[in-house]
């Protein structure tokens, strides 16, 4: 239990407001305006400094999950969990290298502000954009709600139940809303940058203190594991999880992440091809550092708390024990908690901007030519509605929402052929519609019925269906292929 | 024989898929175990994933 959590929350609030103040001050000096224009609000005017761009992409990928999720997963399944996650993450980088530049170039050339707008433009169809936009909002909203539920649980766990969902998450959301409405994407990117460094530093110091204080050093940790729980270090893992269907699911989840709009937007924010290459290389090697502390915490916890029943309590236990060891431990834990809470808030901000962006640019804008300032205003109203809905659903989340949120990342895989084939000379509108609708229906059916053909996750099957349909349509409807757009 | 840039890209991509991805999907072994005999320890995922990362990096340099 952390006694001074309200103090920490207030400090986080102050930190967000200071960053926001600095950004608004600099914006006022350069443009004479307090509020950002559309390109600044959605894409930070595509001119973020390179280190900020790299850390904001990395922050969207790893953030709070690295601190809270990985140790619990390693505790339950063994080191193999991180192995599969890393290999999957590397495959996503192939997509950044191979397709990132075409997305960036196309979006910049046509002055497009949202990833789905690329589809509307390339397939010359407003309604395809609307379909993908509605599905995107439908998949992102439960994910946002689950973020808030997770944040509430984290606050409750850390405060020993003293801070409830309504107080804690309500306070956090007020800051999230002010921050994102005034700051826009640039503000989110800057806090991602600061928190990314804080999480990285906090995790490495904390894991060092943890291993040396409780385990007697790295060598001793591995000796203990080899003696007491050797299966945590070997394939197929402590719970025999490492099977072909599991690995394939991991890969589909990682592929799905690439097509989430808040990550595609960050690719569109790159200035040139060189930045895409640097981003890809950075993301390629970052899991080796980002996952390491979580892996060690999880392995240490298997020795230290062998009777712990709930894996999601692993990190709370570790932090609680670390905070009373010595001053370094306490400082590392404080830094880590503040950075993790701040990272959850940034993730909520990123998702909100993505929802606002897709709603205005892909559902409203194609049918009603409102000016860009009004689009930003409309996006903020939509963001506010979604935020409030997510908050109230989070009070008592229905099971179907939790299932949907957990599976929603894998569901983004159904967009793979439509996005990757946006410049394919055989692409057809019919193929795009059919692949999204049929694979989406297959995903929904398999997920809701719990059927796993040959043990494979619904995301794997629906991804294969969407590719098959899209490619086949290119040959079947050959006469209606879309004329190439430069 | 002089290899074109595109051929080099394809060869590297084939290496990535054949050596690192397919064995990881269809067996319970990782290439690092098979080629280098890296034991199934903490290093097993570092070994495989790092090799995969290096291959992807080399491939990206051809793009």
XYZ file of C-alpha atoms in Angstrom:
549
model
C 0.000 0.000 0.000
C 1.344 3.416 -0.910
C 0.235 5.967 1.717
C 0.782 9.178 -0.192
C -0.939 8.280 -3.447
C -3.077 11.428 -3.501
C 0.123 13.479 -3.221
C 1.530 11.510 -6.148
C -1.648 12.032 -8.182
C -1.528 15.771 -7.481
C 2.121 15.841 -8.540
C 1.210 14.041 -11.778
C -1.576 16.585 -12.348
C 0.888 19.424 -11.779
C 3.380 17.776 -14.139
C 0.807 17.536 -16.940
C -0.263 21.129 -16.431
C 3.359 22.384 -16.433
C 4.111 20.569 -19.724
C 0.851 21.927 -21.147
C 1.682 25.442 -19.970
C 5.117 25.298 -21.606
C 3.625 24.087 -24.906
C 0.873 26.693 -24.938
C 3.410 29.418 -24.143
C 5.635 28.324 -27.028
C 2.609 28.034 -29.361
C 1.433 31.498 -28.371
C 4.867 32.922 -29.142
C 5.204 31.233 -32.548
C 1.637 31.300 -33.897
C -0.126 33.841 -31.663
C -2.841 31.277 -30.856
C -3.590 29.225 -27.760
C -5.542 26.390 -29.395
C -3.943 24.146 -32.042
C -5.124 23.984 -35.673
C -6.251 20.666 -37.209
C -2.861 19.443 -38.447
C -1.234 20.407 -35.138
C -4.038 18.839 -33.084
C -4.089 15.503 -34.927
C -0.503 15.102 -36.177
C 1.635 17.667 -34.287
C 2.159 19.447 -37.651
C 4.322 16.438 -38.727
C 7.413 18.120 -37.299
C 8.098 16.574 -33.896
C 11.761 16.359 -32.898
C 13.104 12.868 -33.700
C 13.717 11.708 -30.070
C 10.146 12.733 -29.138
C 8.747 10.900 -32.158
C 10.682 7.729 -31.291
C 9.659 7.756 -27.634
C 5.999 8.522 -28.360
C 5.792 5.525 -30.712
C 7.585 3.350 -28.171
C 5.393 4.750 -25.364
C 2.252 3.755 -27.266
C 3.626 0.241 -27.678
C 5.031 -0.557 -24.258
C 3.974 2.001 -21.599
C 1.994 0.758 -18.590
C 1.725 -2.819 -19.883
C 5.504 -3.231 -19.599
C 5.359 -2.338 -15.908
C 2.142 -4.046 -14.838
C 1.407 -6.705 -17.480
C 4.752 -8.339 -18.286
C 5.758 -9.357 -14.716
C 2.344 -10.977 -14.192
C 2.525 -12.814 -17.528
C 6.055 -14.091 -16.823
C 4.973 -15.136 -13.315
C 2.198 -17.295 -14.788
C 3.737 -18.581 -18.013
C 7.505 -18.232 -17.600
C 10.154 -16.443 -19.669
C 8.653 -17.927 -22.832
C 5.921 -15.263 -22.714
C 8.446 -12.506 -23.330
C 10.067 -14.589 -26.053
C 6.838 -14.799 -28.022
C 6.030 -11.129 -27.420
C 9.440 -10.027 -28.651
C 9.385 -12.166 -31.787
C 5.890 -10.882 -32.587
C 6.993 -7.289 -31.988
C 9.832 -7.768 -34.462
C 7.430 -8.814 -37.185
C 5.535 -5.573 -36.748
C 8.769 -3.741 -37.534
C 8.880 -5.446 -40.933
C 5.601 -3.634 -41.664
C 7.068 -0.280 -40.548
C 10.079 -0.705 -42.830
C 8.149 -2.048 -45.801
C 4.966 0.045 -45.732
C 5.634 2.977 -43.388
C 7.169 5.126 -46.091
C 4.299 4.624 -48.569
C 1.749 5.583 -45.883
C 3.750 8.627 -44.838
C 4.408 9.812 -48.378
C 0.831 9.299 -49.536
C -0.659 11.055 -46.500
C 1.740 14.010 -46.712
C 1.297 14.359 -50.495
C -2.505 14.448 -50.288
C -2.545 16.384 -46.993
C -4.463 13.600 -45.237
C -4.848 13.811 -41.469
C -6.128 10.381 -40.493
C -5.002 6.850 -41.406
C -8.479 5.821 -42.554
C -8.505 8.819 -44.890
C -5.751 7.042 -46.835
C -8.272 4.297 -47.635
C -11.050 6.737 -48.561
C -8.655 8.421 -50.955
C -6.883 5.368 -52.396
C -10.068 3.350 -52.982
C -11.985 6.456 -54.077
C -14.870 5.609 -51.755
C -16.273 7.680 -48.886
C -18.348 4.742 -47.683
C -15.364 2.413 -47.331
C -13.796 5.080 -45.110
C -17.011 5.321 -43.092
C -17.141 1.526 -42.653
C -13.524 1.280 -41.481
C -13.958 4.377 -39.279
C -17.055 2.983 -37.544
C -15.334 -0.364 -36.947
C -12.242 1.437 -35.659
C -14.246 3.500 -33.158
C -16.190 0.382 -32.169
C -12.929 -1.473 -31.471
C -11.098 1.389 -29.763
C -13.855 2.500 -27.366
C -13.955 -0.670 -25.209
C -10.164 -0.609 -25.222
C -10.299 2.925 -23.816
C -12.841 1.855 -21.219
C -10.632 -1.051 -20.195
C -7.701 1.369 -19.808
C -9.808 3.296 -17.299
C -10.823 0.113 -15.474
C -7.127 -0.891 -15.308
C -6.182 2.559 -14.060
C -8.885 2.369 -11.375
C -7.645 -1.052 -10.242
C -4.062 0.162 -10.143
C -5.055 3.133 -7.970
C -7.161 0.909 -5.722
C -4.379 -1.669 -5.359
C -1.671 0.893 -4.652
C -3.773 2.800 -2.114
C -5.014 -0.361 -0.381
C -8.578 0.424 -1.433
C -8.540 4.018 -0.125
C -8.900 5.574 -3.573
C -11.977 4.285 -5.382
C -12.756 4.236 -9.106
C -14.999 7.313 -9.077
C -12.577 9.551 -7.107
C -9.342 8.317 -8.638
C -10.320 7.832 -12.268
C -12.609 10.888 -12.151
C -9.683 13.064 -11.031
C -7.399 11.566 -13.662
C -9.973 12.048 -16.444
C -10.410 15.715 -15.657
C -6.678 16.179 -16.259
C -6.719 13.952 -19.358
C -9.549 16.018 -20.882
C -8.010 19.449 -20.195
C -4.623 18.251 -21.359
C -5.665 16.754 -24.662
C -8.224 19.431 -25.574
C -5.754 22.262 -25.269
C -2.528 20.437 -26.055
C -3.435 18.026 -28.886
C -1.034 15.436 -30.253
C 2.143 17.417 -29.553
C 1.329 17.577 -25.830
C 0.694 13.811 -25.738
C 3.962 13.124 -27.558
C 6.011 15.266 -25.156
C 4.614 13.547 -22.053
C 5.184 10.136 -23.724
C 8.792 11.198 -24.151
C 9.247 12.238 -20.498
C 7.381 9.217 -19.084
C 9.205 6.833 -21.423
C 12.523 7.916 -19.935
C 11.114 7.865 -16.371
C 9.710 4.320 -16.785
C 12.964 3.112 -18.322
C 15.136 4.604 -15.544
C 12.666 3.617 -12.781
C 12.366 0.015 -14.005
C 16.121 -0.571 -14.303
C 16.924 0.926 -10.873
C 14.003 -0.904 -9.240
C 14.878 -4.260 -10.794
C 18.530 -3.870 -9.719
C 17.497 -3.157 -6.111
C 14.936 -5.996 -6.249
C 17.334 -8.648 -7.557
C 20.213 -7.757 -5.234
C 18.091 -7.265 -2.096
C 15.623 -10.131 -2.369
C 17.393 -12.609 -4.631
C 21.037 -12.117 -3.674
C 22.103 -11.263 -7.221
C 21.423 -12.455 -10.762
C 23.418 -15.676 -10.471
C 21.543 -16.684 -7.363
C 18.189 -15.903 -9.015
C 18.909 -18.281 -11.885
C 20.283 -20.951 -9.570
C 17.090 -20.736 -7.512
C 14.946 -20.902 -10.632
C 16.898 -23.880 -12.002
C 16.369 -25.702 -8.699
C 12.802 -24.747 -7.784
C 11.062 -23.808 -11.007
C 13.109 -24.868 -14.050
C 10.026 -24.859 -16.288
C 9.844 -21.064 -15.969
C 13.005 -20.849 -18.103
C 12.315 -23.524 -20.681
C 9.946 -24.180 -23.560
C 6.968 -24.668 -23.561
C 6.752 -22.541 -20.383
C 5.372 -22.997 -16.851
C 1.802 -23.453 -18.090
C 2.726 -25.242 -21.354
C 1.513 -22.191 -23.211
C 4.041 -22.155 -26.028
C 2.207 -23.970 -28.801
C 1.964 -23.118 -32.520
C -1.530 -21.548 -32.113
C -0.258 -19.416 -29.222
C 2.705 -18.112 -31.206
C 0.489 -17.412 -34.232
C -1.963 -15.493 -31.991
C 0.866 -13.391 -30.616
C 1.946 -12.512 -34.122
C -1.555 -11.529 -35.177
C -1.926 -9.338 -32.096
C 1.346 -7.618 -32.935
C 0.306 -7.179 -36.574
C -3.038 -5.769 -35.362
C -1.227 -3.181 -33.233
C 0.414 -1.764 -36.368
C -3.039 -0.917 -37.790
C -4.359 0.801 -34.678
C -4.972 4.403 -35.738
C -2.956 6.022 -32.949
C 0.117 4.102 -34.122
C -0.486 4.613 -37.840
C -0.863 8.341 -37.090
C 2.572 8.355 -35.526
C 3.997 6.917 -38.739
C 2.210 9.671 -40.659
C 3.910 12.147 -38.309
C 7.394 11.232 -39.618
C 8.969 14.003 -41.664
C 10.788 11.873 -44.262
C 11.927 8.381 -45.223
C 15.019 8.694 -43.047
C 12.840 9.152 -39.944
C 10.803 6.051 -40.849
C 14.035 4.029 -41.089
C 15.330 5.364 -37.779
C 11.928 4.708 -36.156
C 11.912 1.124 -37.489
C 15.451 0.431 -36.263
C 14.640 1.920 -32.845
C 11.470 -0.144 -32.470
C 13.337 -3.219 -33.743
C 15.827 -3.236 -30.862
C 13.750 -1.578 -28.127
C 11.925 -4.745 -26.878
C 15.263 -6.192 -25.766
C 15.581 -3.386 -23.241
C 11.931 -2.602 -22.581
C 10.884 -6.145 -21.629
C 14.006 -7.084 -19.637
C 13.110 -5.542 -16.230
C 9.541 -6.923 -16.397
C 10.960 -10.352 -17.225
C 13.311 -10.237 -14.226
C 10.547 -8.994 -11.887
C 8.299 -11.833 -13.041
C 11.016 -14.477 -12.619
C 11.972 -13.110 -9.185
C 8.330 -13.143 -8.120
C 7.985 -16.855 -8.988
C 10.618 -17.558 -6.316
C 9.539 -14.896 -3.824
C 5.750 -15.360 -3.905
C 5.188 -18.996 -4.934
C 1.729 -19.041 -3.338
C 0.393 -15.852 -4.921
C -2.884 -16.720 -6.633
C -3.535 -13.680 -8.817
C -0.856 -12.821 -11.337
C -2.079 -9.226 -11.699
C -1.065 -8.611 -8.073
C 2.596 -9.468 -8.756
C 3.742 -5.931 -9.414
C 1.785 -4.436 -6.479
C 3.553 -6.932 -4.174
C 6.958 -6.181 -5.691
C 6.475 -2.412 -5.396
C 5.174 -2.683 -1.846
C 8.223 -4.728 -0.768
C 10.665 -2.511 -2.650
C 9.341 0.729 -1.174
C 10.448 -0.278 2.342
C 13.926 -1.600 1.487
C 15.950 1.602 1.334
C 15.784 5.132 0.001
C 16.857 4.066 -3.518
C 14.073 1.510 -3.561
C 11.522 4.063 -2.395
C 12.661 6.641 -4.968
C 12.612 4.086 -7.802
C 9.143 2.886 -6.779
C 7.792 6.456 -6.560
C 9.248 7.313 -9.967
C 7.857 4.113 -11.442
C 4.342 4.559 -10.031
C 4.128 8.165 -11.161
C 5.479 7.329 -14.616
C 3.103 4.365 -14.969
C 0.051 6.380 -13.974
C 1.114 9.177 -16.287
C 1.672 6.628 -19.081
C -1.864 5.277 -18.650
C -3.167 8.823 -18.942
C -1.157 9.408 -22.116
C -2.488 6.184 -23.616
C -6.042 7.354 -22.884
C -5.176 10.685 -24.550
C -3.751 8.939 -27.623
C -6.831 6.753 -28.008
C -9.114 9.757 -27.588
C -7.327 11.757 -30.276
C -7.494 8.741 -32.608
C -11.246 8.399 -32.046
C -11.838 12.141 -32.557
C -9.633 12.116 -35.646
C -11.352 9.151 -37.301
C -14.830 10.441 -36.435
C -14.332 13.921 -37.873
C -12.090 13.194 -40.822
C -13.667 9.946 -42.006
C -17.307 10.090 -40.983
C -18.228 13.788 -40.921
C -15.783 15.557 -43.241
C -16.424 13.548 -46.454
C -20.116 14.472 -46.341
C -20.016 17.957 -44.902
C -17.262 20.334 -45.920
C -16.796 22.076 -42.586
C -13.575 23.998 -42.096
C -10.629 22.497 -40.246
C -11.085 24.542 -37.058
C -14.658 23.340 -36.754
C -13.424 19.784 -37.352
C -11.167 20.085 -34.305
C -14.095 21.419 -32.263
C -16.296 18.545 -33.409
C -13.552 16.038 -32.631
C -13.347 17.411 -29.075
C -17.110 17.019 -28.568
C -16.910 13.421 -29.793
C -13.908 12.778 -27.549
C -15.797 14.146 -24.546
C -18.813 11.904 -25.261
C -16.623 8.804 -25.680
C -14.648 9.662 -22.535
C -17.796 9.991 -20.428
C -19.288 6.785 -21.871
C -16.033 4.934 -21.206
C -15.990 6.256 -17.643
C -19.540 5.143 -16.866
C -19.140 1.764 -18.584
C -15.957 1.317 -16.522
C -18.023 1.558 -13.332
C -19.500 -1.835 -14.045
C -17.959 -3.238 -17.217
C -20.064 -5.957 -18.887
C -18.174 -9.154 -19.682
C -18.700 -8.758 -23.427
C -16.913 -5.388 -23.305
C -13.919 -6.908 -21.532
C -13.760 -9.722 -24.107
C -14.022 -7.247 -26.928
C -11.343 -4.980 -25.473
C -8.919 -7.839 -24.961
C -9.523 -9.182 -28.461
C -9.809 -5.826 -30.196
C -6.096 -5.557 -30.977
C -6.157 -8.870 -32.830
C -9.314 -7.707 -34.651
C -7.366 -4.853 -36.257
C -5.620 -7.582 -38.276
C -8.701 -7.744 -40.541
C -7.663 -4.368 -41.993
C -4.250 -5.698 -43.063
C -4.982 -6.406 -46.752
C -7.009 -3.210 -47.242
C -4.244 -1.043 -45.797
C -1.274 -2.884 -47.269
C -2.956 -3.201 -50.650
C -3.894 0.467 -50.918
C -1.515 0.950 -53.850
C -1.765 -2.563 -55.311
C -2.562 -2.368 -59.016
C -5.188 -5.111 -58.702
C -7.013 -3.651 -55.685
C -10.789 -3.448 -56.031
C -13.403 -1.682 -53.980
C -15.505 -4.850 -53.891
C -12.512 -6.776 -52.544
C -11.960 -4.144 -49.844
C -15.604 -4.207 -48.731
C -15.890 -7.999 -48.834
C -12.634 -8.643 -46.979
C -13.523 -6.213 -44.143
C -17.173 -7.313 -43.817
C -16.699 -11.086 -44.129
C -13.562 -11.317 -41.992
C -15.155 -8.954 -39.433
C -18.232 -11.203 -39.286
C -16.025 -14.295 -38.988
C -14.075 -12.666 -36.142
C -17.256 -11.710 -34.280
C -18.777 -15.159 -34.720
C -15.658 -17.056 -33.635
C -15.044 -14.756 -30.672
C -18.611 -14.825 -29.383
C -19.059 -18.571 -29.844
C -15.648 -19.384 -28.370
C -14.857 -21.676 -31.322
C -11.133 -21.985 -32.027
C -10.558 -23.901 -35.285
C -7.524 -26.211 -34.768
C -6.836 -24.258 -31.565
C -6.162 -20.990 -33.415
C -7.414 -17.627 -32.132
C -10.273 -15.947 -34.022
C -7.827 -13.176 -35.047
C -5.589 -15.640 -36.916
C -8.481 -17.167 -38.861
C -10.119 -13.842 -39.726
C -6.778 -12.395 -40.857
C -6.289 -15.307 -43.265
C -9.879 -14.932 -44.534
C -9.445 -11.213 -45.160
C -6.219 -11.749 -47.128
C -7.756 -14.549 -49.173
C -10.847 -12.517 -50.084
C -8.967 -9.323 -50.899
C -6.428 -11.046 -53.140
C -9.029 -13.291 -54.852
C -11.229 -10.261 -55.564
C -8.281 -8.627 -57.323
C -8.387 -11.440 -59.886
C -12.146 -12.114 -59.965
C -13.169 -8.465 -60.388
C -10.171 -7.665 -62.573
C -12.159 -5.288 -64.789
C -13.099 -3.053 -61.878
C -9.602 -2.509 -60.487
C -9.040 1.020 -59.258
C -6.901 3.295 -61.375
C -3.559 3.980 -59.740
C -3.370 7.106 -57.614
C 0.017 8.780 -57.313
C 26.479 -13.355 -60.590
C 25.616 -9.844 -59.471
C 22.581 -9.765 -57.231
C 20.166 -6.875 -57.660
C 18.908 -4.948 -54.660
C 15.480 -6.540 -55.012
C 16.936 -10.065 -55.114
C 18.966 -9.370 -51.959
C 15.811 -8.105 -50.235
C 13.902 -11.232 -51.190
C 16.700 -13.571 -50.102
C 16.930 -11.875 -46.711
C 13.170 -11.945 -46.249
C 13.136 -15.655 -47.139
C 15.874 -16.271 -44.563
C 13.846 -14.432 -41.905
C 10.717 -16.443 -42.657
C 12.348 -19.846 -43.112
C 14.849 -19.723 -40.305
C 13.137 -17.732 -37.614
C 9.419 -17.477 -38.090
C 8.332 -20.870 -39.424
C 10.290 -22.929 -36.846
C 8.907 -20.701 -34.090
C 5.336 -21.219 -35.297
C 5.378 -24.871 -36.213
C 7.680 -26.392 -33.640
C 8.509 -25.820 -30.047
C 12.061 -24.919 -30.980
C 13.624 -21.628 -31.760
C 16.338 -21.250 -34.357
C 18.792 -20.112 -31.716
C 18.386 -23.503 -30.021
C 18.860 -25.398 -33.244
C 21.737 -23.522 -34.855
C 23.792 -22.306 -31.956
C 22.746 -24.817 -29.329
C 21.841 -21.961 -27.020
C 20.283 -23.718 -24.040
C 16.697 -23.105 -23.053
C 17.460 -20.520 -20.461
C 17.003 -16.806 -20.159
C 19.093 -16.483 -23.297
C 16.815 -18.561 -25.465
C 14.523 -15.739 -26.485
C 17.312 -13.190 -26.584
C 19.238 -15.482 -28.901
C 16.430 -16.103 -31.340
C 14.899 -12.665 -31.260
C 18.227 -10.864 -31.526
C 19.203 -12.904 -34.575
C 15.806 -12.169 -36.083
C 16.231 -8.457 -35.309
C 19.649 -8.369 -36.975
C 18.275 -10.086 -40.092
C 15.374 -7.624 -40.280
C 17.809 -4.740 -39.883
C 20.012 -6.040 -42.724
C 16.911 -6.489 -44.877
C 15.719 -2.946 -44.107
C 19.069 -1.561 -45.271
C 18.274 -2.896 -48.736
C 14.984 -0.989 -48.930
